[in-house]
mmCIF file of C-alpha atoms in Angstrom:
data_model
loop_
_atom_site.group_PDB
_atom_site.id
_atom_site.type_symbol
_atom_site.label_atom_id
_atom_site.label_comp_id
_atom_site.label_asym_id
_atom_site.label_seq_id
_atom_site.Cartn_x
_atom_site.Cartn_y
_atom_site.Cartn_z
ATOM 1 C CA UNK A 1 -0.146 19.366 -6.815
ATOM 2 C CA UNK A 2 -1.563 21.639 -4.735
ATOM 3 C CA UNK A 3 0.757 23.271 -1.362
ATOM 4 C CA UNK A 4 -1.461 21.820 0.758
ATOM 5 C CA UNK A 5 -0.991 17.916 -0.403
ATOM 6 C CA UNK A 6 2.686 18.521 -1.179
ATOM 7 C CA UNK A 7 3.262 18.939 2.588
ATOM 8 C CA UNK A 8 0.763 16.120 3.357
ATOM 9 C CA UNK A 9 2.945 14.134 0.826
ATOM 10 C CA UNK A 10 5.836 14.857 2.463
ATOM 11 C CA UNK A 11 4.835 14.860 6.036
ATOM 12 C CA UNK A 12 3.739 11.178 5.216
ATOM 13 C CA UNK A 13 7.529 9.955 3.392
ATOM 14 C CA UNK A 14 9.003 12.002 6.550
ATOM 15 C CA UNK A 15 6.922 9.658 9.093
ATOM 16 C CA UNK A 16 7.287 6.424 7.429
ATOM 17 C CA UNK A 17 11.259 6.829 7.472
ATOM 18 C CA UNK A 18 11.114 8.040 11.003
ATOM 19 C CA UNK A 19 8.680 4.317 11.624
ATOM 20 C CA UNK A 20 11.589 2.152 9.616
ATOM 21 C CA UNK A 21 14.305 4.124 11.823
ATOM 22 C CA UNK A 22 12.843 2.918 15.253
ATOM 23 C CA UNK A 23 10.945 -0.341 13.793
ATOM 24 C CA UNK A 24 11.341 -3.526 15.970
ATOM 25 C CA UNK A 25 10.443 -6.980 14.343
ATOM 26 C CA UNK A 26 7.323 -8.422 16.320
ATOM 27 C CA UNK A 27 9.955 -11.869 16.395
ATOM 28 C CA UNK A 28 12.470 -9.501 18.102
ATOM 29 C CA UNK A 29 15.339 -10.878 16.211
ATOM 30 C CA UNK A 30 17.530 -8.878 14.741
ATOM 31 C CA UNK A 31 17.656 -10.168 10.838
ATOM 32 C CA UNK A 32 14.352 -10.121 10.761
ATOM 33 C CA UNK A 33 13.924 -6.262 12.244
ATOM 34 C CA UNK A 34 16.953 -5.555 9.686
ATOM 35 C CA UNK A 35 14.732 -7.066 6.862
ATOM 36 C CA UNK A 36 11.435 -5.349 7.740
ATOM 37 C CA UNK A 37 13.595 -2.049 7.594
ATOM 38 C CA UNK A 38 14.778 -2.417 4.600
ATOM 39 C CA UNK A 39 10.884 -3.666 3.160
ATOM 40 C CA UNK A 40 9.753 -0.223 4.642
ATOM 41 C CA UNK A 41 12.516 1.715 2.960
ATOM 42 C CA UNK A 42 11.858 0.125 -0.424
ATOM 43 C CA UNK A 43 8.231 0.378 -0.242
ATOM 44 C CA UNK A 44 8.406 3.607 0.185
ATOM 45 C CA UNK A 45 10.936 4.648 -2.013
ATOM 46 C CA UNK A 46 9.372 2.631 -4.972
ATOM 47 C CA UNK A 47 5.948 3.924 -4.512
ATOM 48 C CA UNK A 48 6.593 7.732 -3.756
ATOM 49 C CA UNK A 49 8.899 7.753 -6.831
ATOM 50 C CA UNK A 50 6.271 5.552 -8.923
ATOM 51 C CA UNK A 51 3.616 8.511 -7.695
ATOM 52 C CA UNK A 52 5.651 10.915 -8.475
ATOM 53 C CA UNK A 53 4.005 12.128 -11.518
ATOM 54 C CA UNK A 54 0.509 12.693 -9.909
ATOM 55 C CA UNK A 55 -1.383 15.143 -11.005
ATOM 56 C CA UNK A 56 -4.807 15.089 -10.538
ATOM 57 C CA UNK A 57 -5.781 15.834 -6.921
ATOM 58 C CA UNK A 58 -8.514 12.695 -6.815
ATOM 59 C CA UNK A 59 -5.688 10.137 -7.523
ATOM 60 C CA UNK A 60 -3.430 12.032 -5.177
ATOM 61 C CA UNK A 61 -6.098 11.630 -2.727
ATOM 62 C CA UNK A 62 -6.464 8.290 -2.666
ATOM 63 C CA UNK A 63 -2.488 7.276 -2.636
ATOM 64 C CA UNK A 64 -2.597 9.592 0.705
ATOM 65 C CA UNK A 65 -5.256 7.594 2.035
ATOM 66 C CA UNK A 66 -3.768 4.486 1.020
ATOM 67 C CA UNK A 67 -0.722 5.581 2.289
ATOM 68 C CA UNK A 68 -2.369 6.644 5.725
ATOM 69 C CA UNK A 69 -3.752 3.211 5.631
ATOM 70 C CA UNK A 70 -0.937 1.097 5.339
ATOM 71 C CA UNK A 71 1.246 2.880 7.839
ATOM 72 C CA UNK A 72 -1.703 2.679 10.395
ATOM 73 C CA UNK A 73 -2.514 -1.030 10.054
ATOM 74 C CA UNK A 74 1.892 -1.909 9.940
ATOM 75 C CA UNK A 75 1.866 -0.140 13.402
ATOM 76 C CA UNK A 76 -1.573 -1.847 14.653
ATOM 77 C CA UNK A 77 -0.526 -5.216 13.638
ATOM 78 C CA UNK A 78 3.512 -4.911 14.134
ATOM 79 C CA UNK A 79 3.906 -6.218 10.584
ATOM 80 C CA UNK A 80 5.681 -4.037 7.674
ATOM 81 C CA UNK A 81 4.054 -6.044 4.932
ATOM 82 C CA UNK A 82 0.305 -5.622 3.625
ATOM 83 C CA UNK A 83 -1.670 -7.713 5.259
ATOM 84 C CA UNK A 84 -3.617 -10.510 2.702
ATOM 85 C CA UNK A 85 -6.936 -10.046 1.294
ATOM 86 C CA UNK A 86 -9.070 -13.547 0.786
ATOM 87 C CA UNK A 87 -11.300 -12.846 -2.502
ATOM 88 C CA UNK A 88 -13.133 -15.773 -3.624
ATOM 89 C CA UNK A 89 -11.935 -17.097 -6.966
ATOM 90 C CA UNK A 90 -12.717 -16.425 -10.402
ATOM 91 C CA UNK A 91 -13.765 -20.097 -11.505
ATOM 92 C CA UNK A 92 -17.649 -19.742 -11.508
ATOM 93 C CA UNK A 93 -17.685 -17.848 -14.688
ATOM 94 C CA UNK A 94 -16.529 -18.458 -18.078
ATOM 95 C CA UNK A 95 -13.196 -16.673 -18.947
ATOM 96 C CA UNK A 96 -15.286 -14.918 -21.424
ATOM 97 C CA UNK A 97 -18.427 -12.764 -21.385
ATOM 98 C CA UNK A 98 -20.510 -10.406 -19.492
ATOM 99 C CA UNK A 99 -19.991 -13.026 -16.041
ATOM 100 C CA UNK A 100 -16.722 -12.837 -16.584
ATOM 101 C CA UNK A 101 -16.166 -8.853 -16.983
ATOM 102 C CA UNK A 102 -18.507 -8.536 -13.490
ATOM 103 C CA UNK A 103 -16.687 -10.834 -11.505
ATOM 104 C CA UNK A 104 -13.563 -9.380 -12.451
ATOM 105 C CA UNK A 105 -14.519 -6.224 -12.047
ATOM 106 C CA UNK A 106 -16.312 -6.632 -8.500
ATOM 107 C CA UNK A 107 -13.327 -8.018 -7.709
ATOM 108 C CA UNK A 108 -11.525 -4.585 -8.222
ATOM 109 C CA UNK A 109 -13.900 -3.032 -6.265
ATOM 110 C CA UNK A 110 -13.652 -5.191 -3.359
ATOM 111 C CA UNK A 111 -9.922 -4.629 -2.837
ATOM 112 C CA UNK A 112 -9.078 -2.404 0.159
ATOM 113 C CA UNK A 113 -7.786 1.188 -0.351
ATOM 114 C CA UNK A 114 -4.213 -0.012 1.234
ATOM 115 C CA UNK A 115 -3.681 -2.734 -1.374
ATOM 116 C CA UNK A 116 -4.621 -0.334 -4.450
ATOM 117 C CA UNK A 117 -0.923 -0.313 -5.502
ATOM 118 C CA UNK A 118 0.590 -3.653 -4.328
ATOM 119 C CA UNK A 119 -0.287 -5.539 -7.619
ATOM 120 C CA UNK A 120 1.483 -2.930 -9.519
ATOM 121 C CA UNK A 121 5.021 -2.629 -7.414
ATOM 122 C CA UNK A 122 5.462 -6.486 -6.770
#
């Protein structure tokens, strides 16, 4: 990893624990602010240490940017989770073939950069 996206890196895991430190639940109650906290903090945690690893600078890219993403649309929308993503279902094709494979994998590319990860951690 290069300097430059090791500070990025950390500049970003610095901000998001500084966002869980002062983060008020849009309900305003307090077991729900206590729980969003705590979502932030694991999030975080889990996919900075599952990232870890990274070495090549096009994949580190894109966890910045999803990264970047996520925090930006928590603090637009006052919600810690990601927010849903309505793809329409694989039944057309046959679980099998060439429809299949380009369905699925349309489906991959239609999923936005700040859900890249979510599959894998939940």
């Amino acid at each position: 990893m290069t300097p430059v996206a090791r500070q990025e890196v950390l500049g970003l895991y610095r901000r998001i624990f500084r966002i869980a430190k002062k983060w008020q639940s849009a309900s305003g109650q307090m077991e729900d602010t206590i729980k969003e906290k705590q979502y932030i903090i694991n999030e975080a945690k889990t996919l900075f240490q599952k990232n870890k690893d990274l070495t090549d600078p096009e994949l580190i890219k894109q966890c910045i940017e999803e990264c970047k993403a996520r925090v930006e649309i928590g603090l637009h929308y006052h919600i810690p989770y990601p927010r849903p993503i309505h793809l329409p279902p694989l039944g057309l094709a046959p679980q099998r073939g060439r429809a299949f494979r380009n369905q699925e994998r349309l489906r991959k590319l239609s999923k936005p950069a700040y859900l890249r990860s979510y599959d894998e951690v939940s």
